[in-house]
Coordinates of N, CA and C in Angstrom, one line a residue:
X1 N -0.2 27.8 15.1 CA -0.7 27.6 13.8 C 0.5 27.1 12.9
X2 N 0.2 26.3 12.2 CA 1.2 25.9 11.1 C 0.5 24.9 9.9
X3 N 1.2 25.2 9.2 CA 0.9 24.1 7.8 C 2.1 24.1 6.9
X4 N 2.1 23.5 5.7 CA 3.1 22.7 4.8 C 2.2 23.9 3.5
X5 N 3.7 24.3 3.1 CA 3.3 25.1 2.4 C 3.5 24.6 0.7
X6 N 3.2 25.0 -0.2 CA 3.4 24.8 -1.6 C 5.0 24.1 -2.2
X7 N 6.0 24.0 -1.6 CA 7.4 23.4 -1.4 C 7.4 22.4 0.0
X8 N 6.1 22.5 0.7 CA 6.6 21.4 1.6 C 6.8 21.5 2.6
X9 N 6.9 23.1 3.1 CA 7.5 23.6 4.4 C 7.3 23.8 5.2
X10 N 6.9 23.7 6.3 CA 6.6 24.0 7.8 C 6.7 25.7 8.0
X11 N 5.6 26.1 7.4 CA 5.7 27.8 7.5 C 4.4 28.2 8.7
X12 N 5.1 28.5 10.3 CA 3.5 28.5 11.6 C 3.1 29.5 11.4
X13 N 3.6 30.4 10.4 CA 3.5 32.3 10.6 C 1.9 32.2 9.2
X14 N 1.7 31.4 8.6 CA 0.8 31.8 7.6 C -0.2 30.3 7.4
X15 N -1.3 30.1 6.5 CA -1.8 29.1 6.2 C -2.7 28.8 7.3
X16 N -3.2 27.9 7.2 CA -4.3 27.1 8.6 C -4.1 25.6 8.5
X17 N -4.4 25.5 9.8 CA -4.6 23.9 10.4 C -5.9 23.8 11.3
X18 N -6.0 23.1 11.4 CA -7.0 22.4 12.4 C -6.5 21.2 13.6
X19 N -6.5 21.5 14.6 CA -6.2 20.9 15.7 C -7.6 20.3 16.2
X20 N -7.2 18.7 16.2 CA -8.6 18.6 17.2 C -8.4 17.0 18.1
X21 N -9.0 17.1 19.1 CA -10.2 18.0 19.5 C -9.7 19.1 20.6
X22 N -8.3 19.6 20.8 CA -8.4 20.5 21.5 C -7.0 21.5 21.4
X23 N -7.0 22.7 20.9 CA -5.6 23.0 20.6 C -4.5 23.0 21.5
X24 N -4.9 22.7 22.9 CA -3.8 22.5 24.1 C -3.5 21.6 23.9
X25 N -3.9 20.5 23.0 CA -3.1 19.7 23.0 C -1.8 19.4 21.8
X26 N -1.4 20.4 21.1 CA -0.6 20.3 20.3 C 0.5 21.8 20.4
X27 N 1.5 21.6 20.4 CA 2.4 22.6 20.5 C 3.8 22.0 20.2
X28 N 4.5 23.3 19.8 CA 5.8 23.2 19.1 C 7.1 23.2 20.1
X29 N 7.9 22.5 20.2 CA 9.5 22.8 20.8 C 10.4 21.2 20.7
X30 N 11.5 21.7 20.9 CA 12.5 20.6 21.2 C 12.6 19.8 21.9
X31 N 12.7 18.8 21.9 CA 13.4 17.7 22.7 C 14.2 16.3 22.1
X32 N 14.7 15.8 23.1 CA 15.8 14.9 23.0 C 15.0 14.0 22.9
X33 N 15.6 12.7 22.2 CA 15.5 11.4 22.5 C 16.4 10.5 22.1
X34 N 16.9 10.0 23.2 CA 18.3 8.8 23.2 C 19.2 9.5 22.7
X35 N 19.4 11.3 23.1 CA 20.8 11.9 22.8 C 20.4 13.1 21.8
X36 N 19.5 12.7 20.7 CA 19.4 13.2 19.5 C 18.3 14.3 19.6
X37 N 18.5 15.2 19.7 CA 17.5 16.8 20.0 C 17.1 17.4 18.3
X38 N 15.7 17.2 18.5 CA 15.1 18.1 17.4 C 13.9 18.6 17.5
X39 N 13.5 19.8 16.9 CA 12.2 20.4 16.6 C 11.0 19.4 16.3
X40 N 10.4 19.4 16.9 CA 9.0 18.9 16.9 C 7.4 19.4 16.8
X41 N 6.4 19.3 16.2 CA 5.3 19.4 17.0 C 4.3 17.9 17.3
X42 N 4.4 18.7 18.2 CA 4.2 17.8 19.6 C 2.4 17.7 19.8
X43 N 2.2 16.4 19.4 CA 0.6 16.3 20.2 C 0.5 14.7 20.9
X44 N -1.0 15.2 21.8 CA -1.4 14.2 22.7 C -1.8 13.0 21.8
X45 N -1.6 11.8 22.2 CA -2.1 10.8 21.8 C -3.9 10.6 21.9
X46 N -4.2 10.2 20.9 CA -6.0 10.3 20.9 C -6.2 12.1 20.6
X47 N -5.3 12.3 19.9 CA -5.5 13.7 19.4 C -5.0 13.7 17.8
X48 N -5.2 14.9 16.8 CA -4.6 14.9 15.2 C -4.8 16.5 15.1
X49 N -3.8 16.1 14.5 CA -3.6 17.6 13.7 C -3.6 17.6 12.6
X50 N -4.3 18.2 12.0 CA -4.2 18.0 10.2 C -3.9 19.6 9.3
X51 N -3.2 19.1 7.6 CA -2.7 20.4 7.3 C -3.1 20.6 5.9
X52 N -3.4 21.7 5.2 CA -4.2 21.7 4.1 C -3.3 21.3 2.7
X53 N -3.1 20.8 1.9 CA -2.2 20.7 1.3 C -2.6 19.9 -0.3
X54 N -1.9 20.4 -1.2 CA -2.4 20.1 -2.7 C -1.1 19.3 -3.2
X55 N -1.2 18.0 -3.0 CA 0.2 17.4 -3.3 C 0.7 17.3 -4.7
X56 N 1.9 17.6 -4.8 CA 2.6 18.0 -6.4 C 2.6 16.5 -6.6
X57 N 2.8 16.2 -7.9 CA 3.1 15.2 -8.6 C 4.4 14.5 -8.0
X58 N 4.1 13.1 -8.1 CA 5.9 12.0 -7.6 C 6.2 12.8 -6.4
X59 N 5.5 13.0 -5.3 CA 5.6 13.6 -3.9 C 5.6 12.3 -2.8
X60 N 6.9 13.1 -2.0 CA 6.9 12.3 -0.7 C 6.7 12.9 0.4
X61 N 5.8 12.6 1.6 CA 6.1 13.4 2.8 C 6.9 12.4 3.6
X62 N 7.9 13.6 4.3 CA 8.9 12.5 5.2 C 9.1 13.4 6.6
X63 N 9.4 12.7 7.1 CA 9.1 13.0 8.7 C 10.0 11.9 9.7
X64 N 10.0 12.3 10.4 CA 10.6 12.2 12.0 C 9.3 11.5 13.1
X65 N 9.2 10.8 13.6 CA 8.6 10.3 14.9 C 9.2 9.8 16.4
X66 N 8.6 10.7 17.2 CA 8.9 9.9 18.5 C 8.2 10.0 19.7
X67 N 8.2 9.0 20.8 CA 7.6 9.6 21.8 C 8.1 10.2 22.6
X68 N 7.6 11.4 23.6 CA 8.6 12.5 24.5 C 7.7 11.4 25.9
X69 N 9.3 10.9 25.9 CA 9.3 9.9 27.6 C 8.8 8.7 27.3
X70 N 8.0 7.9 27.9 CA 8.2 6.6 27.7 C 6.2 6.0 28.3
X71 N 6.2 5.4 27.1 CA 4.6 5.1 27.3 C 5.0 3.4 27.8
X72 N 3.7 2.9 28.6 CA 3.9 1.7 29.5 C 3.6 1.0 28.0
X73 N 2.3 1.4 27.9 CA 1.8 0.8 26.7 C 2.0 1.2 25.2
X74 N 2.2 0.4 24.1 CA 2.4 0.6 22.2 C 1.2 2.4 22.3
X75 N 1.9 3.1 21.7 CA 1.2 4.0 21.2 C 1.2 3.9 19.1
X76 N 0.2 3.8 18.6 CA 0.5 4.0 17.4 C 0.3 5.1 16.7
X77 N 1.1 5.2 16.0 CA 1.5 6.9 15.2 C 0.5 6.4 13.9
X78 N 0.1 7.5 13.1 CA -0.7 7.2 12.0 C -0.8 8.7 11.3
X79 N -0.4 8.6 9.9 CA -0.8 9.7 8.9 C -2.2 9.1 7.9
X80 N -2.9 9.5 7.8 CA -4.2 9.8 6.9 C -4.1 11.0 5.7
X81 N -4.3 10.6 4.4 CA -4.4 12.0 3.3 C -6.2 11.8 3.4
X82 N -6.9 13.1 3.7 CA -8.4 12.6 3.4 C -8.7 14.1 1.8
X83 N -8.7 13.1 0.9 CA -9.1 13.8 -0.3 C -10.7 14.9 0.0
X84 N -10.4 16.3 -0.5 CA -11.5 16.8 -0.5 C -12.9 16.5 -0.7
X85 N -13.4 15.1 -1.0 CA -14.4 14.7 -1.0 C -14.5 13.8 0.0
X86 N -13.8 13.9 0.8 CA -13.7 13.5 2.0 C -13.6 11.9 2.5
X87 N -12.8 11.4 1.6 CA -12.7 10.1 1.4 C -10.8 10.1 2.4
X88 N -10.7 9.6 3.1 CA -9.7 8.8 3.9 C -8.9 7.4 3.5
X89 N -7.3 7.9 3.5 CA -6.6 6.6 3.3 C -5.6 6.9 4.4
X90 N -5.6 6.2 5.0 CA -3.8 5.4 5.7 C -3.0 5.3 5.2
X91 N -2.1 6.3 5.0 CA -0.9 6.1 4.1 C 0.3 5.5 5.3
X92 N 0.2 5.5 6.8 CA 1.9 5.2 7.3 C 0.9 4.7 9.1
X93 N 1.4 3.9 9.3 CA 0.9 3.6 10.4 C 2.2 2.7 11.1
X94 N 2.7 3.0 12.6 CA 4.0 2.6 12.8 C 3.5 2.5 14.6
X95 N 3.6 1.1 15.0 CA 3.7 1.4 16.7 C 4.5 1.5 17.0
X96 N 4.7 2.5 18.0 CA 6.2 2.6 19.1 C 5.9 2.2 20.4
X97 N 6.7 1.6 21.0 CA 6.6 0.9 22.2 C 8.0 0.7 23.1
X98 N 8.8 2.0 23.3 CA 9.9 2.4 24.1 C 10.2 1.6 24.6
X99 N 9.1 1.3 25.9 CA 9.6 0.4 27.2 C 9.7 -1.1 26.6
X100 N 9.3 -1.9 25.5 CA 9.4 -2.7 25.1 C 10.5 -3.2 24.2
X101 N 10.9 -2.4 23.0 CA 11.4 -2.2 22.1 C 12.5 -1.2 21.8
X102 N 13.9 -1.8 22.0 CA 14.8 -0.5 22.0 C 14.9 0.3 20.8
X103 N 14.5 -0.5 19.7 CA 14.9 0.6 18.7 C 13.9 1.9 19.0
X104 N 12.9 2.1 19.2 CA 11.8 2.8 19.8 C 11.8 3.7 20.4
X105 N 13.2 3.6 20.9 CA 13.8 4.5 22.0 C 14.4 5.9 22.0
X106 N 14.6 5.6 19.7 CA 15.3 6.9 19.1 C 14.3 7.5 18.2
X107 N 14.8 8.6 17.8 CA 13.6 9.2 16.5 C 13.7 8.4 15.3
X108 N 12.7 8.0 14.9 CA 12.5 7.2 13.7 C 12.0 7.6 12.6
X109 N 13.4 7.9 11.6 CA 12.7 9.0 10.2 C 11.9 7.6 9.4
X110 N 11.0 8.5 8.6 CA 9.8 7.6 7.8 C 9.8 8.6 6.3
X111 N 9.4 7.9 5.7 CA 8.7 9.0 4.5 C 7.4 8.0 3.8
X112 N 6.6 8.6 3.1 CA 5.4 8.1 2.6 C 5.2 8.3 1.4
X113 N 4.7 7.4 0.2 CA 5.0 7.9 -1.0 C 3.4 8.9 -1.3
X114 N 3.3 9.8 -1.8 CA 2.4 10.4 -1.6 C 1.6 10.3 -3.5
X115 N 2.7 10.5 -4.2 CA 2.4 10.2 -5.6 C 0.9 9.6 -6.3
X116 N 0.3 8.5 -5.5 CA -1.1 8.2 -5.5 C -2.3 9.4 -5.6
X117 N -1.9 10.8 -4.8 CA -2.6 11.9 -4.7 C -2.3 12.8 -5.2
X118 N -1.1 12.1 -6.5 CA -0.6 13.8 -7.2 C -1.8 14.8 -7.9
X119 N -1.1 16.3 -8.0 CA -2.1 17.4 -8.0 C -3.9 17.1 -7.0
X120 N -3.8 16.4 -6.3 CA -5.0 16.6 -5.5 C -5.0 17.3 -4.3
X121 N -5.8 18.5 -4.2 CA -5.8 18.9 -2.2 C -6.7 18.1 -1.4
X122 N -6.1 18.5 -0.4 CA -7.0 17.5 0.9 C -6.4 18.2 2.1
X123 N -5.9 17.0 2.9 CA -5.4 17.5 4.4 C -4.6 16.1 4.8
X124 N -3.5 16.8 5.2 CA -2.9 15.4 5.6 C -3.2 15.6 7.2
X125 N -3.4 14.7 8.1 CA -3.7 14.1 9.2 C -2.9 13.3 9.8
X126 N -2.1 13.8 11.0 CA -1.1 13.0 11.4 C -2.1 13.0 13.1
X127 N -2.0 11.9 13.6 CA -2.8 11.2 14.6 C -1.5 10.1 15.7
X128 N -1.9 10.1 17.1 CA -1.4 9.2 18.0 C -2.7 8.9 18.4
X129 N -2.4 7.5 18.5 CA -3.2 6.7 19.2 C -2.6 5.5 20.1
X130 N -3.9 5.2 21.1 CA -3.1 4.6 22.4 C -4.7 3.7 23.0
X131 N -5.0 2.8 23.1 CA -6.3 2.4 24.0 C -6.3 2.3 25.5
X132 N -4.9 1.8 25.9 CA -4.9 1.8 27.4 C -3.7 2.7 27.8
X133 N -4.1 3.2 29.0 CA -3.4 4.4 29.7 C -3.0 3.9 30.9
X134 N -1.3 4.5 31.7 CA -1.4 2.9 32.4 C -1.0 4.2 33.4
X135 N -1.3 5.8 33.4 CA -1.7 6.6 34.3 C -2.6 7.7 33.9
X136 N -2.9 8.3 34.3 CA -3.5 10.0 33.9 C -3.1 10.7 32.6
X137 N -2.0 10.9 32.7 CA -1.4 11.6 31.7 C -0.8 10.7 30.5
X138 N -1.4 11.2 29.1 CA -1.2 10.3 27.8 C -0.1 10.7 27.4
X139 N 0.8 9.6 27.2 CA 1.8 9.9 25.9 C 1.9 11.3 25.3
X140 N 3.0 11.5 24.5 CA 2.4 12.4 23.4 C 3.1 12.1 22.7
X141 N 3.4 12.4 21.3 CA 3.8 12.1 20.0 C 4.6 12.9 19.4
X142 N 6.0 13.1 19.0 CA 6.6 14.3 18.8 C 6.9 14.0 16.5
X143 N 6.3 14.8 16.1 CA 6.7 14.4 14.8 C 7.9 15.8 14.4
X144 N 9.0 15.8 13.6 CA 10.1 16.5 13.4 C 9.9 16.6 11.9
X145 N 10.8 17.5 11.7 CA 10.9 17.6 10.1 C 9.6 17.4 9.0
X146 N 8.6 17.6 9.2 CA 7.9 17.2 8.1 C 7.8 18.6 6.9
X147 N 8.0 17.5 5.9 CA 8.0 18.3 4.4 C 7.9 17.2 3.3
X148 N 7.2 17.9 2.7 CA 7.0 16.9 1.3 C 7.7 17.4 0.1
X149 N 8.2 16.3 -0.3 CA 9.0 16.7 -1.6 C 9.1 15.8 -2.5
X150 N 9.7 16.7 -4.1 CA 9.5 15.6 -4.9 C 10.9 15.3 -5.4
X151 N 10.9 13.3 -5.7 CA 11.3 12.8 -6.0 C 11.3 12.9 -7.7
X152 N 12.1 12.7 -8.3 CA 11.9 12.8 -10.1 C 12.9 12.2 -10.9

């Protein structure tokens, strides 16, 4: 369990999330990429995890992405805010494609302006996606550092 707490914080010990559609497929730990080792949580591609959250005013969430190992095929990363009335926006959508693209190869910090949803709750929704699988086992998606903060 984990969520982003009222400052932004990655607190697993308190709050709720929603994993879906299956909680094995999301879990927390380290790993390297292209040298650089950091904390992650880690989910399957064609999987999202989402976190309850009431965004403060002139708010950013910023984050880390990467893939753990190397997908044949573009996997695209994607955050969603879906406002309590259940309306959905795309705020950050980014393909990585390792075996194609060297920059791809390292963690790629991001931030998103979030300001558009100040004082609103919802859920942010962070999602991998992939259409073709070029074995059994999917990608996974390692996101690092997330916290939202304000800019002023």
């Amino acid at each position: 369990r984990a969520f982003l707490d009222g400052e932004g914080r990655m607190r697993p010990e308190q709050g709720s999330s929603k994993i879906d559609p299956d909680p094995k497929n999301a879990f927390q730990f380290q790993f390297s990429r292209s040298g650089e080792r950091r904390a992650a949580i880690v989910i399957a591609t064609n999987s999202q995890l989402s976190f309850s959250v009431t965004v403060p005013p002139d708010a950013w969430l910023r984050f880390g992405i990467a893939l753990v190992g190397d997908a044949a095929n573009p996997v695209d990363a994607q955050v969603t805010f879906r406002e309590s009335n259940g309306t959905e926006h795309l705020i950050f959508f980014q393909q990585l494609h390792p075996q194609g693209l060297k920059e791809d190869r390292f963690w790629r910090d991001c931030q998103v302006n979030l300001a558009p949803f100040g004082n609103q709750t919802g859920e942010i929704i962070l999602a991998g996606r992939q259409t073709r699988f070029e074995n059994s086992v999917p990608p996974r998606l390692g996101w690092s550092g997330l916290e939202i903060v304000r800019i002023e």
